[in-house]
Coordinates of C-alpha atoms and ligand atoms in Angstrom, one line a residue:
M1 CA -13.2 14.6 -5.7
T2 CA -9.6 15.8 -4.7
K3 CA -6.6 13.8 -5.8
I4 CA -4.3 12.4 -3.1
V5 CA -1.5 14.3 -4.0
D6 CA -3.6 17.6 -4.1
H7 CA -4.6 16.8 -0.6
I8 CA -0.9 16.7 0.4
A9 CA 0.0 19.8 -1.4
Q10 CA -2.9 21.8 0.1
A11 CA -1.8 20.6 3.6
K12 CA 1.2 22.6 3.0
G13 CA 3.5 20.4 5.2
R14 CA 1.1 19.7 7.9
T15 CA 0.7 15.8 8.6
L16 CA -2.7 14.3 7.4
F17 CA -4.6 11.4 9.2
S18 CA -5.9 8.6 7.1
F19 CA -6.7 5.1 7.5
E20 CA -7.6 1.7 5.6
I21 CA -10.8 -0.4 5.9
L22 CA -11.7 -3.7 4.8
P23 CA -14.9 -4.6 3.2
P24 CA -17.2 -6.5 5.6
L25 CA -17.4 -10.4 5.2
K26 CA -20.2 -11.4 2.6
G27 CA -23.5 -11.0 4.2
E28 CA -22.5 -8.6 6.9
S29 CA -24.2 -5.2 6.8
I30 CA -22.4 -1.8 5.8
N31 CA -23.3 -0.2 9.1
T32 CA -20.2 -2.4 10.5
I33 CA -18.1 -0.2 8.2
Y34 CA -19.8 3.1 9.1
A35 CA -19.3 2.2 12.9
G36 CA -15.7 1.7 12.2
I37 CA -15.6 4.8 10.4
E38 CA -17.6 7.4 12.6
P39 CA -15.3 7.5 15.7
L40 CA -12.5 8.3 13.3
M41 CA -14.0 11.3 11.6
E42 CA -13.2 13.9 14.2
F43 CA -9.5 13.5 13.1
K44 CA -10.6 14.8 9.4
P45 CA -9.1 12.0 7.2
P46 CA -9.1 13.7 3.8
F47 CA -9.3 10.0 2.3
I48 CA -10.1 6.5 3.5
D49 CA -8.6 3.5 1.6
V50 CA -10.7 0.6 1.1
T51 CA -8.9 -2.9 0.4
Y52 CA -9.7 -5.4 -2.4
H53 CA -10.1 -9.0 -1.7
R54 CA -9.5 -11.7 -4.4
E55 CA -11.3 -15.1 -4.9
E56 CA -10.5 -18.0 -2.7
Y57 CA -10.8 -21.7 -3.1
V58 CA -12.8 -23.2 -0.4
Y59 CA -13.5 -27.0 -0.1
R60 CA -17.0 -28.2 1.4
Q61 CA -17.5 -31.9 2.2
K62 CA -20.2 -33.5 0.4
P63 CA -21.9 -36.6 1.4
G64 CA -19.7 -39.7 1.0
G65 CA -16.7 -37.8 2.2
L66 CA -16.0 -36.0 -1.3
L67 CA -14.8 -32.6 -1.4
E68 CA -16.3 -30.1 -3.3
K69 CA -13.9 -27.1 -4.5
R70 CA -15.7 -23.7 -4.7
V71 CA -14.5 -20.2 -5.7
E72 CA -15.7 -17.6 -3.4
R73 CA -15.0 -14.0 -2.6
K74 CA -15.3 -13.5 1.2
R75 CA -15.1 -9.7 1.2
P76 CA -16.8 -8.3 -2.0
G77 CA -18.1 -4.7 -2.1
T78 CA -15.0 -2.4 -2.5
V79 CA -16.3 -0.1 -5.3
G80 CA -19.8 -0.1 -3.4
I81 CA -18.2 0.8 -0.2
C82 CA -15.9 3.4 -1.7
A83 CA -19.4 5.1 -3.2
A84 CA -21.3 4.8 0.1
I85 CA -18.4 6.5 2.2
M86 CA -18.1 9.2 -0.2
N87 CA -22.0 10.0 0.0
R88 CA -22.1 9.4 3.6
F89 CA -18.9 11.0 5.0
H90 CA -18.0 13.6 2.2
V91 CA -14.4 12.5 2.1
D92 CA -12.6 10.9 -0.7
A93 CA -12.5 7.2 -0.8
V94 CA -9.3 5.3 -2.4
P95 CA -10.4 1.7 -3.8
H96 CA -7.4 -0.8 -3.8
I97 CA -7.4 -2.3 -7.5
I98 CA -5.2 -5.3 -8.0
C99 CA -4.0 -7.7 -11.3
G100 CA -5.0 -11.0 -9.5
G101 CA -8.1 -12.3 -10.9
F102 CA -8.6 -9.8 -13.5
S103 CA -8.2 -9.8 -17.4
R104 CA -7.5 -6.5 -19.0
E105 CA -11.0 -6.1 -20.0
E106 CA -12.3 -6.6 -16.7
T107 CA -9.9 -4.1 -15.4
E108 CA -11.0 -1.6 -18.0
E109 CA -14.7 -2.3 -16.9
A110 CA -14.0 -1.8 -13.1
L111 CA -12.0 1.7 -14.0
I112 CA -15.1 2.6 -15.9
D113 CA -17.3 2.0 -13.1
L114 CA -15.1 4.0 -10.9
H115 CA -14.6 7.0 -13.3
F116 CA -18.7 6.9 -13.7
L117 CA -18.9 7.1 -9.6
G118 CA -16.4 10.1 -9.7
I119 CA -13.7 7.8 -7.7
D120 CA -10.6 9.1 -9.2
N121 CA -8.0 7.8 -6.7
V122 CA -6.8 4.4 -6.8
L123 CA -4.1 2.4 -5.3
A124 CA -3.0 0.0 -8.1
M125 CA -1.1 -3.2 -6.8
R126 CA -0.7 -6.7 -8.0
G127 CA -2.2 -8.6 -5.4
D128 CA -1.0 -11.6 -3.6
A129 CA -1.4 -15.5 -4.8
I130 CA -4.7 -17.2 -4.0
K131 CA -4.3 -18.5 -0.5
S132 CA -4.0 -22.2 -1.4
E133 CA -1.6 -21.4 -4.4
G134 CA 2.2 -21.1 -3.7
R135 CA 2.8 -18.2 -6.1
F136 CA 0.9 -15.3 -7.9
Y137 CA -0.6 -16.6 -11.5
P138 CA -1.9 -13.7 -13.6
E139 CA -5.3 -14.1 -15.6
P140 CA -4.6 -15.4 -19.1
D141 CA -5.2 -11.9 -20.3
G142 CA -4.4 -10.2 -17.1
H143 CA -1.4 -8.5 -15.7
A144 CA 1.6 -10.1 -14.1
Y145 CA 2.9 -6.9 -12.3
A146 CA 1.6 -3.6 -10.9
T147 CA 3.7 -1.8 -13.5
D148 CA 1.3 -3.3 -16.3
L149 CA -1.7 -2.3 -14.5
I150 CA -0.6 1.3 -13.9
S151 CA 0.6 1.4 -17.7
Q152 CA -3.2 0.5 -18.3
I153 CA -4.6 3.1 -16.1
R154 CA -2.3 5.8 -17.4
A155 CA -3.4 4.8 -21.0
L156 CA -7.2 5.2 -19.9
N157 CA -6.1 8.7 -18.4
E158 CA -5.0 9.6 -22.2
G159 CA -8.3 8.2 -23.7
K160 CA -6.7 5.0 -24.8
Y161 CA -9.0 2.2 -24.5
L162 CA -8.3 -1.6 -25.3
D163 CA -10.1 -1.2 -28.4
P164 CA -8.0 1.3 -30.5
E165 CA -11.0 2.1 -32.9
M166 CA -13.4 3.4 -30.2
P167 CA -15.3 6.3 -31.8
R168 CA -15.6 8.8 -28.7
P169 CA -13.1 7.9 -26.1
T170 CA -13.2 9.7 -22.9
P171 CA -10.0 10.2 -21.0
T172 CA -10.3 9.2 -17.1
N173 CA -8.4 11.3 -14.6
F174 CA -7.3 8.8 -12.0
C175 CA -4.6 9.5 -9.5
I176 CA -2.6 6.5 -9.0
G177 CA -0.9 5.3 -5.8
V178 CA 1.4 2.4 -5.6
A179 CA 2.9 0.2 -2.9
G180 CA 6.4 0.3 -1.2
Y181 CA 8.2 -2.0 1.2
P182 CA 10.6 -0.5 4.0
E183 CA 11.6 -4.1 4.7
K184 CA 11.7 -5.2 0.8
H185 CA 8.8 -7.1 -0.8
F186 CA 9.2 -10.6 0.0
E187 CA 9.8 -12.0 -3.6
A188 CA 12.4 -9.4 -4.5
P189 CA 15.9 -10.9 -4.5
N190 CA 17.2 -7.6 -2.8
M191 CA 16.3 -4.0 -2.0
K192 CA 18.1 -2.6 -5.0
T193 CA 15.9 -4.7 -7.3
D194 CA 12.8 -3.9 -5.2
L195 CA 13.7 -0.2 -5.6
K196 CA 14.3 -0.3 -9.4
W197 CA 10.8 -1.6 -10.0
L198 CA 9.4 0.9 -7.5
K199 CA 11.0 3.5 -9.6
K200 CA 9.5 2.0 -12.8
K201 CA 6.0 2.2 -11.2
I202 CA 6.6 5.9 -10.5
E203 CA 7.8 6.5 -14.1
L204 CA 4.7 4.9 -15.6
G205 CA 2.4 6.8 -13.5
G206 CA 2.4 6.4 -10.0
E207 CA 2.1 9.8 -8.0
Y208 CA 2.7 8.8 -4.5
I209 CA 3.6 5.5 -2.3
V210 CA 1.7 3.8 0.4
T211 CA 4.0 1.7 2.7
Q212 CA 3.7 -1.7 4.0
M213 CA 3.2 -1.6 7.9
F214 CA 6.6 -1.5 9.8
F215 CA 7.4 -1.4 13.5
N216 CA 10.8 0.4 13.4
N217 CA 10.9 4.0 12.0
Q218 CA 14.4 3.6 11.0
A219 CA 13.3 1.0 8.4
F220 CA 11.1 3.6 6.9
L221 CA 13.5 6.5 7.2
D222 CA 16.3 4.5 5.6
F223 CA 13.8 3.5 2.7
V224 CA 13.0 7.0 2.0
E225 CA 16.6 7.9 1.8
K226 CA 17.1 5.1 -0.6
C227 CA 14.1 6.0 -2.7
R228 CA 15.4 9.8 -2.9
A229 CA 18.7 8.3 -4.0
E230 CA 17.3 6.5 -6.8
G231 CA 15.5 9.4 -8.1
I232 CA 11.9 8.8 -6.6
T233 CA 10.8 12.1 -5.7
V234 CA 6.7 11.5 -5.0
P235 CA 5.3 11.7 -1.6
I236 CA 6.0 8.4 0.7
I237 CA 3.3 7.7 3.1
P238 CA 3.9 5.5 5.9
G239 CA 1.6 2.6 6.9
L240 CA 1.2 2.0 10.7
K241 CA -0.5 -0.7 12.4
P242 CA -0.8 -0.9 16.2
I243 CA -0.3 -4.5 17.5
T244 CA -3.5 -5.6 19.5
T245 CA -3.0 -9.2 20.3
R246 CA -0.4 -11.3 21.3
K247 CA -1.2 -14.0 18.0
Q248 CA -0.1 -10.9 15.7
L249 CA 3.5 -11.2 16.9
T250 CA 3.8 -14.3 14.8
L251 CA 0.8 -13.5 12.4
L252 CA 1.8 -10.2 11.0
P253 CA 5.3 -11.3 10.0
S254 CA 4.0 -14.3 8.3
I255 CA 1.5 -12.6 6.4
F256 CA 3.1 -9.3 5.8
H257 CA 6.8 -10.4 5.9
V258 CA 7.7 -7.6 8.5
D259 CA 10.1 -7.7 11.2
I260 CA 8.7 -6.8 15.0
P261 CA 11.6 -5.4 17.0
E262 CA 12.8 -7.2 20.0
A263 CA 11.7 -4.7 22.6
L264 CA 8.0 -4.6 21.2
A265 CA 7.9 -8.3 21.0
E266 CA 9.4 -8.8 24.7
A267 CA 7.1 -6.1 26.1
C268 CA 3.9 -7.8 24.6
E269 CA 5.2 -11.4 25.7
T270 CA 5.3 -10.3 29.4
C271 CA 1.6 -9.2 29.2
K272 CA -1.2 -11.5 30.9
T273 CA -4.0 -10.5 28.5
D274 CA -4.6 -9.2 25.0
A275 CA -5.9 -6.1 26.6
E276 CA -2.5 -5.4 28.2
V277 CA -0.9 -6.2 24.6
K278 CA -3.2 -3.6 23.1
Q279 CA -2.0 -1.0 25.5
I280 CA 1.6 -1.7 24.6
G281 CA 0.6 -1.8 20.9
I282 CA -1.0 1.7 21.0
E283 CA 1.7 3.2 23.2
W284 CA 4.4 2.1 20.4
C285 CA 2.3 3.2 17.7
I286 CA 1.9 6.6 19.4
Q287 CA 5.8 6.8 19.5
Q288 CA 6.3 5.9 16.0
S289 CA 3.6 8.2 14.8
K290 CA 5.0 11.2 16.8
E291 CA 8.5 10.4 15.6
L292 CA 7.1 10.5 12.1
V293 CA 5.5 13.7 12.5
S294 CA 8.6 15.2 13.4
A295 CA 10.2 13.8 10.6
G296 CA 7.6 15.7 8.5
V297 CA 5.8 12.6 6.8
P298 CA 2.8 13.9 4.4
V299 CA 0.2 11.5 5.8
L300 CA 0.1 9.2 8.7
H301 CA -1.8 6.0 7.2
Y302 CA -3.4 3.5 9.9
Y303 CA -4.2 0.1 9.0
S304 CA -7.4 -0.3 11.2
M305 CA -8.5 -3.1 9.9
G306 CA -12.1 -1.9 10.4
K307 CA -11.7 -1.6 14.1
S308 CA -11.4 2.2 15.5
D309 CA -10.8 1.9 19.1
A310 CA -7.1 1.4 19.1
V311 CA -6.6 4.0 15.9
K312 CA -8.8 6.5 18.0
A313 CA -6.6 6.3 21.0
I314 CA -3.4 6.9 18.8
A315 CA -5.1 9.6 16.8
K316 CA -6.1 11.7 19.9
E317 CA -2.2 11.8 20.9
V318 CA -0.8 12.5 17.7
F319 CA -3.6 14.8 15.9
Ligands
FAD1 P1 4.4 -5.3 -7.8 O1 4.9 -3.9 -7.7 O2 4.0 -5.8 -9.1 O3 6.0 -6.2 -7.2 C1 5.7 -7.4 -7.2 C2 7.1 -8.2 -7.0 O4 7.6 -8.2 -8.4 C3 8.1 -7.2 -6.1 O5 9.1 -8.4 -5.6 C4 8.9 -6.3 -7.3 O6 10.1 -5.9 -6.9 C5 8.8 -7.3 -8.5 N1 8.4 -6.7 -9.5 C6 7.5 -5.4 -9.8 N2 7.4 -5.0 -11.0 C7 8.1 -6.1 -11.9 C8 8.4 -6.3 -13.3 N3 7.5 -5.4 -14.0 N4 9.0 -7.3 -13.6 C9 9.9 -8.2 -12.8 N5 9.6 -7.9 -11.2 C10 8.6 -6.8 -10.9 N6 -3.3 -6.9 -1.6 C11 -4.6 -7.2 -2.0 O7 -4.8 -8.3 -2.7 N7 -5.6 -6.1 -1.9 C12 -5.3 -4.9 -1.1 O8 -6.4 -4.3 -1.1 C13 -3.9 -4.8 -0.8 N8 -3.5 -3.4 -0.1 C14 -2.2 -3.3 0.1 C15 -1.7 -1.9 0.4 C16 -0.7 -1.6 0.7 C17 -0.5 -0.2 1.0 C18 0.6 -2.5 0.6 C19 1.8 -2.3 0.8 C20 0.1 -3.9 0.2 C21 -1.2 -4.1 -0.3 N9 -1.6 -5.4 -0.7 C22 -3.1 -5.9 -1.2 C23 -0.7 -6.6 -0.9 C24 0.0 -6.5 -2.3 O9 -0.7 -7.0 -3.4 C25 1.1 -7.6 -2.1 O10 2.3 -7.2 -1.4 C26 1.8 -8.1 -3.7 O11 2.5 -9.2 -3.4 C27 2.7 -7.0 -4.4 O12 1.9 -6.0 -5.0 P2 2.7 -4.8 -5.4 O13 1.9 -3.9 -6.4 O14 3.7 -4.3 -4.6 O15 3.5 -5.8 -6.6

């Protein structure tokens, strides 16, 4: 197991390739995951991220018209998938770990599981609100912000478990990544405040930053400059997503609070089919990727969303 920051250091300035996958929907086979990863292995990703999906409320109609409210997790399996990927592909897997839905005790148990499995990289985040709730609510004994989660992981790395009287506390060895937002986190009142908290996440133990997707490289480059001006010196990994359907032109801004440049949106709107949109999205992302490699980014991290063909077409041109 190699820490992400060590992968970056060992690359000695060469830009690495990596990507993020989603666990399959509950009930689907892990083979769907393998099928999404296999075509990308030729580009030698040193690590693959696996997202975490919290519970949702679903409503089922009962006889008589009453609605039954149920709590469901539609994409469980993050930790199992990480272990399976490491076994099968011999690359590092980075589970995403969030505050939402976890008490401190449950977080500690999840971290112990990861430690026992030899998974020592995590991307630590707050998570979003439950879909049907307007804002994020922490568990009664859970963390409200990524800063608190990072502090717990850091404490565990120092052998400090929740029970201060534990007789033989074994320190863990997690390399902690954190999320950053070139176009600002949507809840932050302004970029300055958002950067203040980003800096705090690094001071508390974050060792590198992975960004939200963006479609305008200048937004990323400006963000890196502002981070450096604030004294944030850790590696900043850009996250890239090729647009593959016309629907994403409105979906991505509404879910991820990102801007789609006029030129990209207009080019997609003139397309007659989604196949044409996908080609435009791939070409845009190749251009973004090439510019970012020239700018010396440590890693290009693609949001594959489980589908490898678009990312493969891009990686072929860039790596
Ligand atoms: P935080 O850093 O906690 O920030 C949340 C907001 O509060 C920001 O506006 C920030 O400015 C402010 N803030 C931060 N710390 C404090 C503090 N101590 N006091 C007051 N204000 C503060 N979500 C998932 O559910 N699963 C995933 O797998 C997942 N993967 C992601 C991967 C990447 C690369 C990115 C960029 C996001 C991912 N997300 C995922 C989404 C993420 O959980 C949301 O964007 C969430 O709204 C914020 O998470 P965060 O860790 O950035 O939050």
